[in-house]
CSV table of C-alpha atoms in Angstrom, one decimal:
chain,number,residue,atom,x,y,z
A,1,MET,CA,359.6,83.3,101.0
A,2,THR,CA,360.5,83.1,97.3
A,3,ILE,CA,358.6,85.0,94.6
A,4,ALA,CA,357.5,81.6,93.1
A,5,ARG,CA,356.1,80.5,96.5
A,6,ILE,CA,354.2,83.8,96.8
A,7,LEU,CA,352.7,83.5,93.3
A,8,HIS,CA,351.6,79.9,94.1
A,9,ILE,CA,349.8,81.0,97.2
A,10,VAL,CA,348.1,83.9,95.4
A,11,LEU,CA,347.0,81.5,92.6
A,12,LEU,CA,345.5,79.1,95.1
A,13,SER,CA,343.6,81.9,96.8
A,14,LEU,CA,342.1,83.1,93.5
A,15,LEU,CA,341.0,79.5,92.6
A,16,LEU,CA,339.3,79.3,96.0
A,17,LEU,CA,337.3,82.4,95.2
A,18,VAL,CA,336.0,81.0,91.9
A,19,PRO,CA,332.6,79.4,92.5
A,20,ALA,CA,332.2,75.7,91.7
A,21,LYS,CA,330.9,75.1,88.2
A,22,ALA,CA,327.2,74.8,88.1
A,23,LYS,CA,325.7,71.5,87.0
A,24,ARG,CA,324.4,71.7,83.4
A,25,ASN,CA,320.8,71.0,82.7
A,26,ILE,CA,320.0,68.1,80.4
A,27,PRO,CA,318.3,68.9,77.1
A,28,PHE,CA,315.2,66.8,76.3
A,29,ILE,CA,313.3,67.0,73.0
A,30,PHE,CA,309.8,65.6,72.7
A,31,VAL,CA,307.9,65.5,69.4
A,32,GLU,CA,304.3,64.8,68.5
A,33,TYR,CA,303.5,64.0,64.9
A,34,ASN,CA,300.4,62.6,63.0
A,35,CYS,CA,301.9,60.8,60.0
A,36,GLU,CA,298.7,60.6,57.9
A,37,ASN,CA,298.0,57.0,57.0
A,38,PHE,CA,301.4,55.5,57.4
A,39,PHE,CA,300.4,52.1,56.1
A,40,ASP,CA,302.6,49.3,54.6
A,41,CYS,CA,301.3,47.8,51.3
A,42,ARG,CA,300.4,44.3,52.6
A,43,HIS,CA,297.0,43.1,53.6
A,44,ASP,CA,296.3,42.4,57.2
A,45,THR,CA,293.4,39.9,57.2
A,46,LEU,CA,292.1,41.2,60.5
A,47,LYS,CA,291.9,44.8,59.4
A,48,GLN,CA,290.1,46.8,56.7
A,49,ASP,CA,293.2,48.0,55.0
A,50,LYS,CA,292.7,46.9,51.4
A,51,GLU,CA,292.5,50.5,50.2
A,52,PHE,CA,296.3,50.7,51.0
A,53,LEU,CA,297.3,48.0,48.6
A,54,PRO,CA,298.8,48.4,45.2
A,55,ASP,CA,295.5,47.5,43.6
A,56,GLY,CA,293.4,49.3,46.3
A,57,ASP,CA,291.7,52.7,46.0
A,58,HIS,CA,294.8,54.6,47.1
A,59,HIS,CA,297.2,52.6,44.8
A,60,TRP,CA,299.7,52.3,47.6
A,61,THR,CA,302.9,50.9,46.2
A,62,PHE,CA,306.2,50.0,47.8
A,63,SER,CA,308.0,53.0,46.2
A,64,ARG,CA,305.4,55.4,47.7
A,65,TYR,CA,305.6,53.7,51.0
A,66,TRP,CA,309.4,53.9,50.9
A,67,LYS,CA,309.3,57.6,50.1
A,68,LYS,CA,306.8,58.3,52.9
A,69,ALA,CA,309.0,56.5,55.4
A,70,ASN,CA,312.0,58.7,54.4
A,71,ASP,CA,310.0,61.9,54.4
A,72,ILE,CA,308.8,61.1,58.0
A,73,SER,CA,312.4,60.3,59.0
A,74,ARG,CA,313.6,63.6,57.6
A,75,ALA,CA,310.9,65.6,59.5
A,76,ILE,CA,311.9,63.9,62.8
A,77,GLN,CA,315.5,64.6,62.2
A,78,GLN,CA,314.8,68.3,61.5
A,79,CYS,CA,313.0,68.5,64.9
A,80,GLY,CA,316.4,68.1,66.5
A,81,GLU,CA,317.9,71.1,64.8
A,82,TRP,CA,318.2,74.4,66.6
A,83,PRO,CA,316.0,76.8,64.7
A,84,GLN,CA,317.5,80.0,63.6
A,85,ALA,CA,314.4,81.9,64.8
A,86,LEU,CA,315.4,80.9,68.4
A,87,ASP,CA,319.0,82.1,68.0
A,88,ASP,CA,320.2,83.4,71.4
A,89,GLY,CA,323.8,83.9,70.6
A,90,PHE,CA,325.0,80.6,72.0
A,91,ARG,CA,326.2,77.6,70.1
A,92,HIS,CA,323.6,74.8,70.3
A,93,HIS,CA,324.6,71.3,69.2
A,94,TYR,CA,322.3,69.1,67.2
A,95,HIS,CA,320.1,67.0,69.4
A,96,LEU,CA,318.1,64.2,67.9
A,97,PRO,CA,314.6,64.1,69.5
A,98,ASP,CA,314.6,61.8,72.6
A,99,VAL,CA,311.0,60.7,72.4
A,100,VAL,CA,308.5,61.0,69.5
A,101,THR,CA,304.8,60.2,69.6
A,102,LEU,CA,303.5,59.1,66.2
A,103,CYS,CA,299.8,58.9,65.2
A,104,GLU,CA,298.3,57.0,62.3
A,105,VAL,CA,300.9,54.2,62.0
A,106,GLU,CA,299.6,50.8,61.0
A,107,ASN,CA,301.7,48.1,62.6
A,108,ASP,CA,305.2,46.8,63.5
A,109,SER,CA,306.0,46.5,59.8
A,110,THR,CA,305.8,50.3,59.3
A,111,MET,CA,307.7,51.0,62.5
A,112,LEU,CA,310.5,48.6,61.5
A,113,MET,CA,310.6,50.3,58.1
A,114,LEU,CA,311.0,53.6,59.8
A,115,THR,CA,313.6,52.7,62.4
A,116,ARG,CA,315.6,50.0,60.7
A,117,ARG,CA,315.5,50.7,56.9
A,118,ALA,CA,314.6,54.3,56.2
A,119,ALA,CA,316.7,57.4,56.9
A,120,LEU,CA,316.3,57.0,60.7
A,121,LYS,CA,318.1,53.7,60.8
A,122,GLY,CA,321.3,55.2,62.0
A,123,ALA,CA,319.6,56.8,65.0
A,124,SER,CA,319.1,53.5,66.9
A,125,TYR,CA,315.6,54.3,67.9
A,126,ASN,CA,313.5,51.7,69.7
A,127,TYR,CA,309.7,51.8,69.7
A,128,VAL,CA,306.6,50.6,71.5
A,129,MET,CA,303.1,50.7,70.0
A,130,THR,CA,299.5,49.7,70.5
A,131,ASP,CA,297.5,46.9,68.8
A,132,SER,CA,294.1,48.6,68.8
A,133,PRO,CA,290.7,47.2,67.8
A,134,ASP,CA,290.5,50.1,65.3
A,135,ARG,CA,288.9,48.6,62.2
A,136,ARG,CA,291.3,50.2,59.7
A,137,GLY,CA,294.3,49.1,61.8
A,138,VAL,CA,295.5,52.6,62.7
A,139,ASP,CA,297.6,52.8,65.9
A,140,VAL,CA,299.9,55.1,67.9
A,141,ALA,CA,303.5,54.5,68.6
A,142,LEU,CA,306.3,55.9,70.7
A,143,LEU,CA,309.8,56.2,69.3
A,144,TYR,CA,312.5,56.6,71.9
A,145,ASN,CA,316.3,56.9,72.1
A,146,PRO,CA,317.3,54.1,74.6
A,147,LEU,CA,320.4,56.1,75.6
A,148,THR,CA,318.3,59.0,76.8
A,149,PHE,CA,315.0,57.4,77.8
A,150,LYS,CA,314.8,54.0,79.4
A,151,VAL,CA,311.3,52.3,79.1
A,152,LEU,CA,310.3,50.7,82.4
A,153,THR,CA,306.8,49.6,81.5
A,154,HIS,CA,304.2,50.2,78.9
A,155,ASN,CA,300.6,49.1,78.2
A,156,ALA,CA,297.6,50.0,76.2
A,157,ILE,CA,294.5,51.7,77.7
A,158,ARG,CA,291.4,50.2,76.1
A,159,ILE,CA,288.7,52.8,75.5
A,160,ALA,CA,285.1,51.8,76.2
A,161,THR,CA,282.8,52.0,73.2
A,162,ASP,CA,279.8,54.3,73.1
A,163,ASN,CA,276.3,53.5,72.0
A,164,ASN,CA,277.2,52.7,68.4
A,165,GLY,CA,279.7,50.1,69.6
A,166,ARG,CA,282.4,51.2,67.2
A,167,PRO,CA,285.9,50.4,68.6
A,168,THR,CA,288.5,53.1,68.7
A,169,ARG,CA,292.3,53.4,69.1
A,170,ASP,CA,293.9,52.5,72.4
A,171,VAL,CA,295.9,55.1,74.4
A,172,LEU,CA,299.5,54.1,74.8
A,173,TYR,CA,300.9,54.6,78.3
A,174,VAL,CA,304.7,54.5,78.7
A,175,CYS,CA,306.6,54.9,82.0
A,176,GLY,CA,310.4,55.4,81.8
A,177,THR,CA,313.4,57.3,83.2
A,178,THR,CA,315.3,60.1,81.6
A,179,ARG,CA,319.1,60.7,81.8
A,180,ASN,CA,318.7,62.6,85.1
A,181,LYS,CA,317.0,59.5,86.6
A,182,ASP,CA,313.6,61.2,86.8
A,183,THR,CA,310.5,59.1,86.1
A,184,LEU,CA,308.5,60.2,83.1
A,185,HIS,CA,304.9,59.2,82.4
A,186,ILE,CA,303.8,59.5,78.8
A,187,PHE,CA,300.3,59.1,77.3
A,188,SER,CA,300.1,58.9,73.5
A,189,LEU,CA,296.7,59.1,72.0
A,190,HIS,CA,294.8,59.5,68.8
A,191,ALA,CA,291.2,60.4,69.7
A,192,PRO,CA,288.2,59.4,67.5
A,193,SER,CA,287.7,61.6,64.5
A,194,ARG,CA,284.9,64.1,63.9
A,195,THR,CA,283.1,61.9,61.4
A,196,ASN,CA,279.4,63.0,61.2
A,197,GLY,CA,280.3,66.3,62.9
A,198,LYS,CA,281.7,67.5,66.3
A,199,GLN,CA,278.5,67.1,68.3
A,200,ALA,CA,277.7,63.6,67.0
A,201,SER,CA,281.3,62.3,67.8
A,202,GLU,CA,282.2,64.3,70.9
A,203,GLN,CA,281.1,61.7,73.4
A,204,ARG,CA,283.6,59.3,72.0
A,205,ARG,CA,286.5,61.7,72.6
A,206,LEU,CA,285.2,62.4,76.1
A,207,LEU,CA,285.5,58.6,76.8
A,208,VAL,CA,289.2,58.9,75.9
A,209,ALA,CA,289.6,61.9,78.3
A,210,GLU,CA,287.9,60.0,81.1
A,211,ALA,CA,290.1,57.0,80.6
A,212,VAL,CA,293.3,59.1,80.6
A,213,ASN,CA,292.2,61.1,83.6
A,214,ALA,CA,291.6,57.9,85.6
A,215,VAL,CA,295.2,56.8,85.2
A,216,VAL,CA,296.6,60.3,85.6
A,217,ASP,CA,294.7,60.7,88.9
A,218,SER,CA,296.1,57.4,90.1
A,219,ILE,CA,299.7,58.5,89.4
A,220,LEU,CA,299.2,61.8,91.1
A,221,THR,CA,297.7,60.2,94.1
A,222,SER,CA,300.8,58.2,94.7
A,223,SER,CA,303.3,60.8,93.4
A,224,PRO,CA,301.8,64.4,93.5
A,225,HIS,CA,304.9,65.9,91.7
A,226,ALA,CA,304.9,63.3,88.9
A,227,ALA,CA,306.3,64.3,85.5
A,228,ILE,CA,303.4,63.6,83.0
A,229,ILE,CA,303.0,64.2,79.3
A,230,ILE,CA,299.7,63.7,77.4
A,231,ALA,CA,300.2,64.2,73.7
A,232,GLY,CA,298.7,63.2,70.3
A,233,ASP,CA,296.0,64.0,67.9
A,234,PHE,CA,293.0,64.8,70.1
A,235,ASN,CA,290.7,65.7,67.1
A,236,ASP,CA,289.5,68.6,69.2
A,237,TYR,CA,290.7,72.2,69.6
A,238,SER,CA,292.1,73.8,72.8
A,239,GLN,CA,288.8,75.3,73.9
A,240,ASP,CA,286.9,72.0,73.5
A,241,LYS,CA,285.6,69.9,76.4
A,242,SER,CA,287.9,66.9,76.0
A,243,ILE,CA,291.0,69.1,76.3
A,244,ARG,CA,289.7,71.1,79.2
A,245,MET,CA,288.9,67.8,81.0
A,246,MET,CA,292.5,66.6,80.8
A,247,CYS,CA,293.8,70.0,82.0
A,248,HIS,CA,293.1,69.3,85.6
A,249,SER,CA,295.2,69.0,88.9
A,250,GLY,CA,297.6,71.6,87.6
A,251,LEU,CA,298.1,70.0,84.1
A,252,GLN,CA,298.2,72.6,81.4
A,253,GLU,CA,298.4,72.6,77.6
A,254,VAL,CA,301.8,73.9,76.6
A,255,SER,CA,301.0,73.9,72.9
A,256,GLU,CA,298.0,76.3,72.9
A,257,GLN,CA,298.5,79.1,70.4
A,258,VAL,CA,302.0,78.0,69.3
A,259,LYS,CA,303.1,78.9,65.8
A,260,GLY,CA,305.5,77.6,63.2
A,261,ILE,CA,309.1,78.3,63.8
A,262,ASN,CA,309.1,79.9,60.3
A,263,TYR,CA,305.7,81.6,60.8
A,264,GLU,CA,306.8,84.9,59.2
A,265,GLN,CA,307.3,83.0,55.9
A,266,THR,CA,304.6,80.3,56.2
A,267,GLY,CA,301.8,81.8,58.3
A,268,ALA,CA,301.5,78.4,60.1
A,269,SER,CA,299.6,79.2,63.3
A,270,GLY,CA,298.5,75.5,63.8
A,271,THR,CA,299.4,72.0,62.9
A,272,TYR,CA,296.4,71.5,60.6
A,273,LYS,CA,294.7,73.7,58.0
A,274,TYR,CA,291.0,73.2,57.2
A,275,GLN,CA,289.1,75.4,54.6
A,276,GLY,CA,291.8,78.0,54.7
A,277,LYS,CA,292.0,78.3,58.5
A,278,TRP,CA,295.0,77.2,60.6
A,279,ASP,CA,294.3,75.5,63.9
A,280,SER,CA,295.6,72.6,66.0
A,281,LEU,CA,294.1,69.2,66.6
A,282,ASP,CA,297.5,68.1,68.0
A,283,HIS,CA,298.3,69.0,71.6
A,284,ILE,CA,300.8,68.5,74.4
A,285,ILE,CA,299.6,68.7,78.0
A,286,LEU,CA,302.2,68.8,80.8
A,287,SER,CA,302.1,68.4,84.6
A,288,PRO,CA,303.5,71.4,86.6
A,289,THR,CA,306.9,69.6,87.1
A,290,LEU,CA,307.5,69.6,83.4
A,291,LEU,CA,306.0,73.0,82.8
A,292,ARG,CA,308.8,74.5,84.9
A,293,CYS,CA,311.4,72.7,82.7
A,294,THR,CA,309.9,73.8,79.3
A,295,THR,CA,311.9,76.3,77.3
A,296,HIS,CA,310.2,76.2,73.9
A,297,CYS,CA,307.2,74.7,72.2
A,298,TYR,CA,306.7,75.3,68.4
A,299,ILE,CA,305.5,73.8,65.2
A,300,LEU,CA,308.0,72.6,62.6
A,301,ASP,CA,306.9,74.2,59.4
A,302,ASN,CA,310.0,73.7,57.2
A,303,PRO,CA,309.6,74.1,53.4
A,304,HIS,CA,309.4,70.4,52.4
A,305,LEU,CA,306.4,69.9,54.8
A,306,LEU,CA,304.3,72.6,53.1
A,307,GLU,CA,302.9,73.5,49.7
A,308,ASP,CA,301.2,76.5,48.2
A,309,ASP,CA,297.5,76.8,49.1
A,310,LYS,CA,296.0,77.6,45.7
A,311,THR,CA,292.5,77.8,47.0
A,312,TYR,CA,292.8,79.9,50.1
A,313,GLU,CA,296.3,81.4,49.5
A,314,GLY,CA,299.4,81.1,51.7
A,315,LYS,CA,300.8,77.7,52.6
A,316,LYS,CA,299.2,74.4,53.8
A,317,PRO,CA,300.6,71.0,54.9
A,318,PHE,CA,301.9,69.0,52.0
A,319,ARG,CA,299.7,65.9,52.4
A,320,SER,CA,300.1,62.4,51.1
A,321,PHE,CA,296.5,62.1,49.8
A,322,LEU,CA,293.7,64.2,48.5
A,323,GLY,CA,290.8,61.8,49.2
A,324,PRO,CA,292.0,58.5,47.6
A,325,GLN,CA,294.2,60.3,45.1
A,326,TYR,CA,298.0,60.2,45.8
A,327,HIS,CA,299.3,63.7,46.2
A,328,GLY,CA,303.0,62.9,46.9
A,329,GLY,CA,303.4,64.8,50.2
A,330,VAL,CA,304.4,64.0,53.7
A,331,SER,CA,301.4,64.5,56.0
A,332,ASP,CA,298.3,66.6,56.4
A,333,HIS,CA,299.6,67.6,59.9
A,334,LEU,CA,302.8,69.4,61.0
A,335,PRO,CA,305.0,68.2,63.9
A,336,LEU,CA,304.8,69.7,67.4
A,337,VAL,CA,308.2,70.2,69.0
A,338,LEU,CA,308.7,70.5,72.8
A,339,ARG,CA,312.1,71.5,74.2
A,340,MET,CA,312.9,71.1,77.9
A,341,GLU,CA,315.9,71.5,80.2
A,342,LEU,CA,315.7,68.7,82.8
A,343,LYS,CA,317.3,69.5,86.2
A,344,THR,CA,320.3,67.5,87.2
A,345,HIS,CA,320.4,66.1,90.8
């Protein structure tokens, strides 16, 4: 036997000892973001939106609208960056968010501006959204990358009105498949505000929780291990009843007590700051299947989303409006970012 033949046999033996390369998990980024009054500057005759016209109380012009669309685009793009604070010594490629829940968007006009004309136009995002009976015309939308999330079905969940008969925003339900062929159920919501105080408005938010729970229970009955995300602006805090109601059947809030990725510099311990105190009205709730896939959940608190808090010190979200006065910022909320590693099959 020649030396070459012996070396060939030894090499084959060594290759047989090397374990097969493990399948790589699939990264998946989900974002929740309240855009703060993302209106176009045209009147919808069916809605009370005249304050967001050039001659309205907010003096909402096209140039301001265009700036806001690009500011929101920039925030979404930055949610795909790997934060230095999470550095683990490995190289992480840029990954544009796969799915984004947006609150306080007006209509298709604003979503087309965001996805086809503003800085996100090259990302090829598609979207679905609600057409709610909300008097001001405020809705929720879901941006998604059609290459990484395929929408199978979507519909709006209409919320029953309480005794005052005031209509509220629909909940957007979207069912789709991810790149690993798993089915994902997403509920995007913007619960009724705390107008007239928490106690006076709480029942309206409980109606939203009941409506979402009814659909979630139906899904879990037919598929006990379903992958479910409930996300949005709940207008309640983690300890409040509406949140606790939706955390049932193993579902848990993954965003409770999260902090800004730049917390050491910004002090952002919530998505919203009210009278000098940080807290979160925005939440992400996951079923057990997705909890096991979650690697990170944090608040994006990059510099252009914040300004100095001259009243209470520190930083605060750089908002678009102070009452009716244009302030020039992005939003009064900060984005929530959820990173997952989906299992390959």
